[in-house]
Short mmCIF file of N, CA, C and O in Angstrom, two decimals:
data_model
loop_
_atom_site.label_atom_id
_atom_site.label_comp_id
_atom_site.label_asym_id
_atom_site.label_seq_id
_atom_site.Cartn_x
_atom_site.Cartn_y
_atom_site.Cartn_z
N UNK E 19 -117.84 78.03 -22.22
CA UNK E 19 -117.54 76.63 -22.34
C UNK E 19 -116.05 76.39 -22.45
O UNK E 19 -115.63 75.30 -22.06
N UNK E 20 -115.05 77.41 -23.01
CA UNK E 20 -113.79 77.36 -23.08
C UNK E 20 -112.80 77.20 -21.74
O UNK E 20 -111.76 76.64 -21.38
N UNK E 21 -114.03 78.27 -21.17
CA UNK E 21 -112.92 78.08 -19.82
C UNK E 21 -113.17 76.96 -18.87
O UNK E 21 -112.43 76.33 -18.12
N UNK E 22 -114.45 76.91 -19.14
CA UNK E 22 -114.67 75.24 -18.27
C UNK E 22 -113.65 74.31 -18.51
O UNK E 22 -112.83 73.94 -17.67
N UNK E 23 -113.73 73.87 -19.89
CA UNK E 23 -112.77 73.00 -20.40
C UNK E 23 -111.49 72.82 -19.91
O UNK E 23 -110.86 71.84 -19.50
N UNK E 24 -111.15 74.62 -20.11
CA UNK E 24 -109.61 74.41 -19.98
C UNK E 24 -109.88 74.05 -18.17
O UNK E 24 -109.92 72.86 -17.85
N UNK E 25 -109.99 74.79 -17.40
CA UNK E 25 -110.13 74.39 -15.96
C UNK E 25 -110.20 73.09 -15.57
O UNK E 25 -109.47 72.77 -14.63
N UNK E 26 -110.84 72.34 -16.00
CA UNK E 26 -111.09 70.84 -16.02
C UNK E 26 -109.74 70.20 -16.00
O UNK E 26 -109.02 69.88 -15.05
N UNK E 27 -109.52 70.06 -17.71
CA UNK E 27 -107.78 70.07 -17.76
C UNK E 27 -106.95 70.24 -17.18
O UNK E 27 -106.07 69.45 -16.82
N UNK E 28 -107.15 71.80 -16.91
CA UNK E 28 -105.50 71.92 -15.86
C UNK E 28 -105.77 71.58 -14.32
O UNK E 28 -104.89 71.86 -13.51
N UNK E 29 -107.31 70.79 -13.76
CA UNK E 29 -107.36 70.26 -12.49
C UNK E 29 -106.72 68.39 -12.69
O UNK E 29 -106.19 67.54 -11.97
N UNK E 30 -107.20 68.51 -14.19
CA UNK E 30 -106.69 66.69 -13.94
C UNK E 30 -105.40 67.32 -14.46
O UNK E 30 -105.69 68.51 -14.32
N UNK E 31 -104.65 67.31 -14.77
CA UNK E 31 -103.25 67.59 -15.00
C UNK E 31 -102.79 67.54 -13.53
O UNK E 31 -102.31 66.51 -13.06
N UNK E 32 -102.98 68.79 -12.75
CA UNK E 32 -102.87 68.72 -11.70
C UNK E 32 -102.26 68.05 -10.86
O UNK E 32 -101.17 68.20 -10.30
N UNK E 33 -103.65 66.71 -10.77
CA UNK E 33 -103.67 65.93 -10.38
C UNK E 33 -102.63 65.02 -10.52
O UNK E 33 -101.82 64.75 -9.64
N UNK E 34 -102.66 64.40 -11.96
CA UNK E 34 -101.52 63.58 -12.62
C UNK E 34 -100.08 64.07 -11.92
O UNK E 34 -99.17 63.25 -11.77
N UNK E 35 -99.96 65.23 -11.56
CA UNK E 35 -98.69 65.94 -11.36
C UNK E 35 -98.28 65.36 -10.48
O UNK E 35 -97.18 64.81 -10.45
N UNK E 36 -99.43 65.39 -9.26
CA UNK E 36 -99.36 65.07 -7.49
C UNK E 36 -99.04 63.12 -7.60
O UNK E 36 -98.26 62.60 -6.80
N UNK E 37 -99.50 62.61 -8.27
CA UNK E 37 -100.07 61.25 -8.53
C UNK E 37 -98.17 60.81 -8.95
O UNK E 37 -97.34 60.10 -8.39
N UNK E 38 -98.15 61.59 -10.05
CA UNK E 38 -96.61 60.97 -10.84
C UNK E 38 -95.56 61.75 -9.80
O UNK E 38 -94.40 61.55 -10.15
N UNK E 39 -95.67 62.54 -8.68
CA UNK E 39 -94.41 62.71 -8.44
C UNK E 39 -94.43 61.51 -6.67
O UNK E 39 -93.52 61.21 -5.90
N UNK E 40 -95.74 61.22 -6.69
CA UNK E 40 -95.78 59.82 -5.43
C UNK E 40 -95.19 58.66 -5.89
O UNK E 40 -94.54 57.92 -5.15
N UNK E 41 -95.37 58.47 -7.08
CA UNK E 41 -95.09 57.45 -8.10
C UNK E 41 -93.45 57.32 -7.86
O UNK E 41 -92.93 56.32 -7.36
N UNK E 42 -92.57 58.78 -8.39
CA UNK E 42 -91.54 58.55 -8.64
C UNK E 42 -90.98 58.44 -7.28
O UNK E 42 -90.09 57.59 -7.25
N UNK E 43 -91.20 59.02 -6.09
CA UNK E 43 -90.52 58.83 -4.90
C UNK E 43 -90.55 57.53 -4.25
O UNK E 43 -89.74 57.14 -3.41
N UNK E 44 -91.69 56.80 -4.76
CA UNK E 44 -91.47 55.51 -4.25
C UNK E 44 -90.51 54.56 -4.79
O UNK E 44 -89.72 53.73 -4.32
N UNK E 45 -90.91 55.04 -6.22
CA UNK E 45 -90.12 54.19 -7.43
C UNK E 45 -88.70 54.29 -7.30
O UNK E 45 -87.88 53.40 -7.56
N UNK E 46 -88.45 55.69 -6.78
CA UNK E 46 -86.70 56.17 -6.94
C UNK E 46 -86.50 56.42 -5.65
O UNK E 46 -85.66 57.31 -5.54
N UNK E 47 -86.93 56.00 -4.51
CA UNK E 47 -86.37 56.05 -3.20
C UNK E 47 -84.90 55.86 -2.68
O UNK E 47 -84.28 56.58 -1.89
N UNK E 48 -84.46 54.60 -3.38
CA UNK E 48 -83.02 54.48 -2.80
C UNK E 48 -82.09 55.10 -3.89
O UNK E 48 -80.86 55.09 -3.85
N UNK E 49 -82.80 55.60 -4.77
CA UNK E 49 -81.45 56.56 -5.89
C UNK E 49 -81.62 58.26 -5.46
O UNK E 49 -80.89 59.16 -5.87
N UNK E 50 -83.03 58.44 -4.36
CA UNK E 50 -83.03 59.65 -4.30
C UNK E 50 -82.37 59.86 -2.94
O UNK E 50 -81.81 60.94 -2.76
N UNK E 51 -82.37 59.24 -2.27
CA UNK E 51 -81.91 59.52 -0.80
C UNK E 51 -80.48 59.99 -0.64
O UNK E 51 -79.51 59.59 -1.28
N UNK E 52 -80.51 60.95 0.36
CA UNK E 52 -78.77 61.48 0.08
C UNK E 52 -78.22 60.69 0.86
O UNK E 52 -77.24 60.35 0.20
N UNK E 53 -78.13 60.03 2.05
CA UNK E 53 -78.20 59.25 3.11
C UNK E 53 -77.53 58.07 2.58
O UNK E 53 -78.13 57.13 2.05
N UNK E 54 -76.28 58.14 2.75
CA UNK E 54 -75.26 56.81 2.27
C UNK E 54 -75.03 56.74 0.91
O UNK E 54 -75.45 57.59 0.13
N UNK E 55 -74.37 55.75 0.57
CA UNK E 55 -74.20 55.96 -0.64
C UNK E 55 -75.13 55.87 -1.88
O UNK E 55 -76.29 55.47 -1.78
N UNK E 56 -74.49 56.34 -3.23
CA UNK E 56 -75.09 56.57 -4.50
C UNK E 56 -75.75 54.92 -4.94
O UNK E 56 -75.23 53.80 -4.93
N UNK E 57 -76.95 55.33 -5.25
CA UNK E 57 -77.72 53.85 -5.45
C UNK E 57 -78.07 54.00 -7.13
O UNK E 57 -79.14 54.54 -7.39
N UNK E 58 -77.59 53.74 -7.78
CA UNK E 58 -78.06 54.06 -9.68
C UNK E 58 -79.85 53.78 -9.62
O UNK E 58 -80.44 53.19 -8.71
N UNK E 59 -80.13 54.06 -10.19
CA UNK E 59 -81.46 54.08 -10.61
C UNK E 59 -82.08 52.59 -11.40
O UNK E 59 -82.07 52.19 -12.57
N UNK E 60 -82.39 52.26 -10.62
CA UNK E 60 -82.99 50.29 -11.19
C UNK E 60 -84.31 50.60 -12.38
O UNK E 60 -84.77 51.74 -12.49
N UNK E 61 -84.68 49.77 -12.97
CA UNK E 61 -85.40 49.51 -13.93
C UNK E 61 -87.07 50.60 -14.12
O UNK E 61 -87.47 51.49 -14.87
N UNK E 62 -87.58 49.82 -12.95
CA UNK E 62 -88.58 50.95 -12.45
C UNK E 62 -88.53 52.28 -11.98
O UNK E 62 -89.52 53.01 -11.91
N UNK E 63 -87.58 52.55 -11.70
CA UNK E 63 -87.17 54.32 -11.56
C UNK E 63 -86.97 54.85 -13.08
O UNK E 63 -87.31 55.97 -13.47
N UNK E 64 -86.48 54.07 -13.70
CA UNK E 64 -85.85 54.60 -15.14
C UNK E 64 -87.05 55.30 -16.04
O UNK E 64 -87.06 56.33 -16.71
N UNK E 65 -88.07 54.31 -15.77
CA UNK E 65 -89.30 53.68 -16.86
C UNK E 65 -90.36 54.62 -16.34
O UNK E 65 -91.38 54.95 -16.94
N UNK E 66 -89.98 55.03 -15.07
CA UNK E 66 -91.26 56.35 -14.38
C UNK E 66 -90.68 57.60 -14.36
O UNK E 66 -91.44 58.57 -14.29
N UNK E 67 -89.33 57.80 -14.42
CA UNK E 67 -88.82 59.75 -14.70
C UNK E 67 -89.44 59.30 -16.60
O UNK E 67 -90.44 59.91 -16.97
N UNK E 68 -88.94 58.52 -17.38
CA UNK E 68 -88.98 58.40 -19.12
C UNK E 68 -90.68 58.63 -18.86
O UNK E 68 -90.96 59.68 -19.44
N UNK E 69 -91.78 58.11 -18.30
CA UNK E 69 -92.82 58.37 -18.41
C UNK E 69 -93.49 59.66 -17.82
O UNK E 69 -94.53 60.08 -18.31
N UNK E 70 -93.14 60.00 -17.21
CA UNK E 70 -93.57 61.07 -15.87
C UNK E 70 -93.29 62.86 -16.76
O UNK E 70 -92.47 63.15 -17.63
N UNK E 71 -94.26 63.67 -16.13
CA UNK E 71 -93.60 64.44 -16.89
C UNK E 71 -93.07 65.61 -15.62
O UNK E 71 -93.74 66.32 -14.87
N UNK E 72 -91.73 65.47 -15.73
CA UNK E 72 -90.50 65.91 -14.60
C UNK E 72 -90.30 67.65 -14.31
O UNK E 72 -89.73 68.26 -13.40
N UNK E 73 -91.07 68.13 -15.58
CA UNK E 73 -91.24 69.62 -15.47
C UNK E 73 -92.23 69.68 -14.42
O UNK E 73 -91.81 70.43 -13.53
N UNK E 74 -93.13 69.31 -14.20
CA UNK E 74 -94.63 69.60 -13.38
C UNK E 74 -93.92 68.93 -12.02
O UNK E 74 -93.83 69.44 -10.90
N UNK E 75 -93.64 68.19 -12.27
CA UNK E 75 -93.08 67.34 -10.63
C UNK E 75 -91.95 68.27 -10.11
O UNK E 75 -92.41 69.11 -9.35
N UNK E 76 -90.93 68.34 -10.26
CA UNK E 76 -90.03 69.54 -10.24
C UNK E 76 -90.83 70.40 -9.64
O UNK E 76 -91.17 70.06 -8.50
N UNK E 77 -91.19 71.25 -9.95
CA UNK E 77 -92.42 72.32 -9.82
C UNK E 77 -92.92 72.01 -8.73
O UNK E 77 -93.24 72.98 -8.05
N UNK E 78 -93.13 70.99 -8.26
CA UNK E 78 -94.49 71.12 -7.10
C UNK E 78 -93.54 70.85 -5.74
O UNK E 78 -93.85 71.18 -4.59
N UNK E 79 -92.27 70.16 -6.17
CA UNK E 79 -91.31 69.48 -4.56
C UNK E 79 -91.50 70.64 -4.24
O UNK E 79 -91.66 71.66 -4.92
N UNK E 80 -91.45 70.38 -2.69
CA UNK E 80 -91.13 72.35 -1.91
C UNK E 80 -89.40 71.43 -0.87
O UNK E 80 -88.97 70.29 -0.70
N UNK E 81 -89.13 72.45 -0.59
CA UNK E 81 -87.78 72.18 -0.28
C UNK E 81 -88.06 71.37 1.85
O UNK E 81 -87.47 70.67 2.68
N UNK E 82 -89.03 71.94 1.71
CA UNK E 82 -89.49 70.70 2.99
C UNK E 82 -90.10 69.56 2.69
O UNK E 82 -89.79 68.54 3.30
N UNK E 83 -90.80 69.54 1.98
CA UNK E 83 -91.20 67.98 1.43
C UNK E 83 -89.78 67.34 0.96
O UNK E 83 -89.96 66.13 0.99
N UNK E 84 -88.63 67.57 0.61
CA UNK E 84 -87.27 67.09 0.05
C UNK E 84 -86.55 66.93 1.20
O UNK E 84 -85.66 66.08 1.12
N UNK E 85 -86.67 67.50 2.29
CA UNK E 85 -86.06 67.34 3.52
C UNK E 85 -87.27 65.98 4.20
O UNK E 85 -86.79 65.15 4.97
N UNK E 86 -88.45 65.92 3.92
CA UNK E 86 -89.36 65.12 4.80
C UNK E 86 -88.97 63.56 3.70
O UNK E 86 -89.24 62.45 4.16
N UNK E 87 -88.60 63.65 2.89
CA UNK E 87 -88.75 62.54 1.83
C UNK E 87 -87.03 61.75 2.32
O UNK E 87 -86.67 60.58 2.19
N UNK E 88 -86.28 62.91 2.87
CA UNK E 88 -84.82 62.11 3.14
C UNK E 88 -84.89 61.45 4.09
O UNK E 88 -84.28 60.39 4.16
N UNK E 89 -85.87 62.03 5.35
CA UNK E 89 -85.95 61.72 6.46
C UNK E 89 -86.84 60.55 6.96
O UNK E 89 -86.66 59.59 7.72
N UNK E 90 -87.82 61.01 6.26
CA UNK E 90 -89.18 59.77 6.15
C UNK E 90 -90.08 59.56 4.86
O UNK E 90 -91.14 60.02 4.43
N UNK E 91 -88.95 58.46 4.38
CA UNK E 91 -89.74 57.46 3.09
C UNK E 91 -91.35 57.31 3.01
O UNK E 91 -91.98 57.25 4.07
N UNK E 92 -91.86 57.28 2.08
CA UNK E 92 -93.01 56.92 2.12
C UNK E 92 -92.95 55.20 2.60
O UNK E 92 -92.03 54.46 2.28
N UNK E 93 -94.23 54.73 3.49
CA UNK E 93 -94.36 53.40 4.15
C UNK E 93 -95.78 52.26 3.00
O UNK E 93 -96.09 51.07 3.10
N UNK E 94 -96.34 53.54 1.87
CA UNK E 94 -96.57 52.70 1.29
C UNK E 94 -96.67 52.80 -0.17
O UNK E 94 -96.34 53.93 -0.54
N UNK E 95 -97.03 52.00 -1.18
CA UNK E 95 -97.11 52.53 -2.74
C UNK E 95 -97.82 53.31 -3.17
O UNK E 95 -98.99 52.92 -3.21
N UNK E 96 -97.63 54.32 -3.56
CA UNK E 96 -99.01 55.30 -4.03
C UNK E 96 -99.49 54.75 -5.28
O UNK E 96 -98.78 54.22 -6.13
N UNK E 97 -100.94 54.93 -5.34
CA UNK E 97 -101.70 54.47 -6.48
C UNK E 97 -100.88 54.70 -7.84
O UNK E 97 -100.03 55.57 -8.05
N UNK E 98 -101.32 53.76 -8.65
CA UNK E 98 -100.64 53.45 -9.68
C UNK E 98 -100.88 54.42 -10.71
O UNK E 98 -101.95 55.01 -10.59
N UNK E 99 -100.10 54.76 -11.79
CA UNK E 99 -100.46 55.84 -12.99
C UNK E 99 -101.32 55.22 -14.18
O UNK E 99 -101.65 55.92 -15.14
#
């Protein structure tokens, strides 16, 4: 029963991970883009890295998804947290 549990857990965690790092790329699009100039981070970017937890997100970018995210923005909002 222990390991069920924990398994469970670390699938919704997971999840949350994939969920909060759609969250922040939409949220922080024009502060993340390298592409012209430095854009500070507006209200809703601030309020989703302070909520988000940035170790797990970190963790999951792969260095082509960071090249696909400069190149092509997401076109819509990912579900909400």
């Amino acid at each position: 029963m222990k390991v069920s549990m924990l398994t469970t857990h670390q699938a919704w965690a997971e999840k949350e991970c994939y969920t909060g790092k759609e969250l922040l790329k939409f949220r922080c699009k024009k502060t993340i883009a390298v592409i012209g100039d430095y854009v500070p981070p507006d209200s809703p970017c601030i309020r989703t890295v302070q909520q988000s937890d940035m170790a797990c997100i970190c963790g999951i970018i792969t260095p082509r998804e960071e090249i696909r995210h400069i190149i092509e923005p997401p076109l819509s909002p990912p579900p909400s947290m």
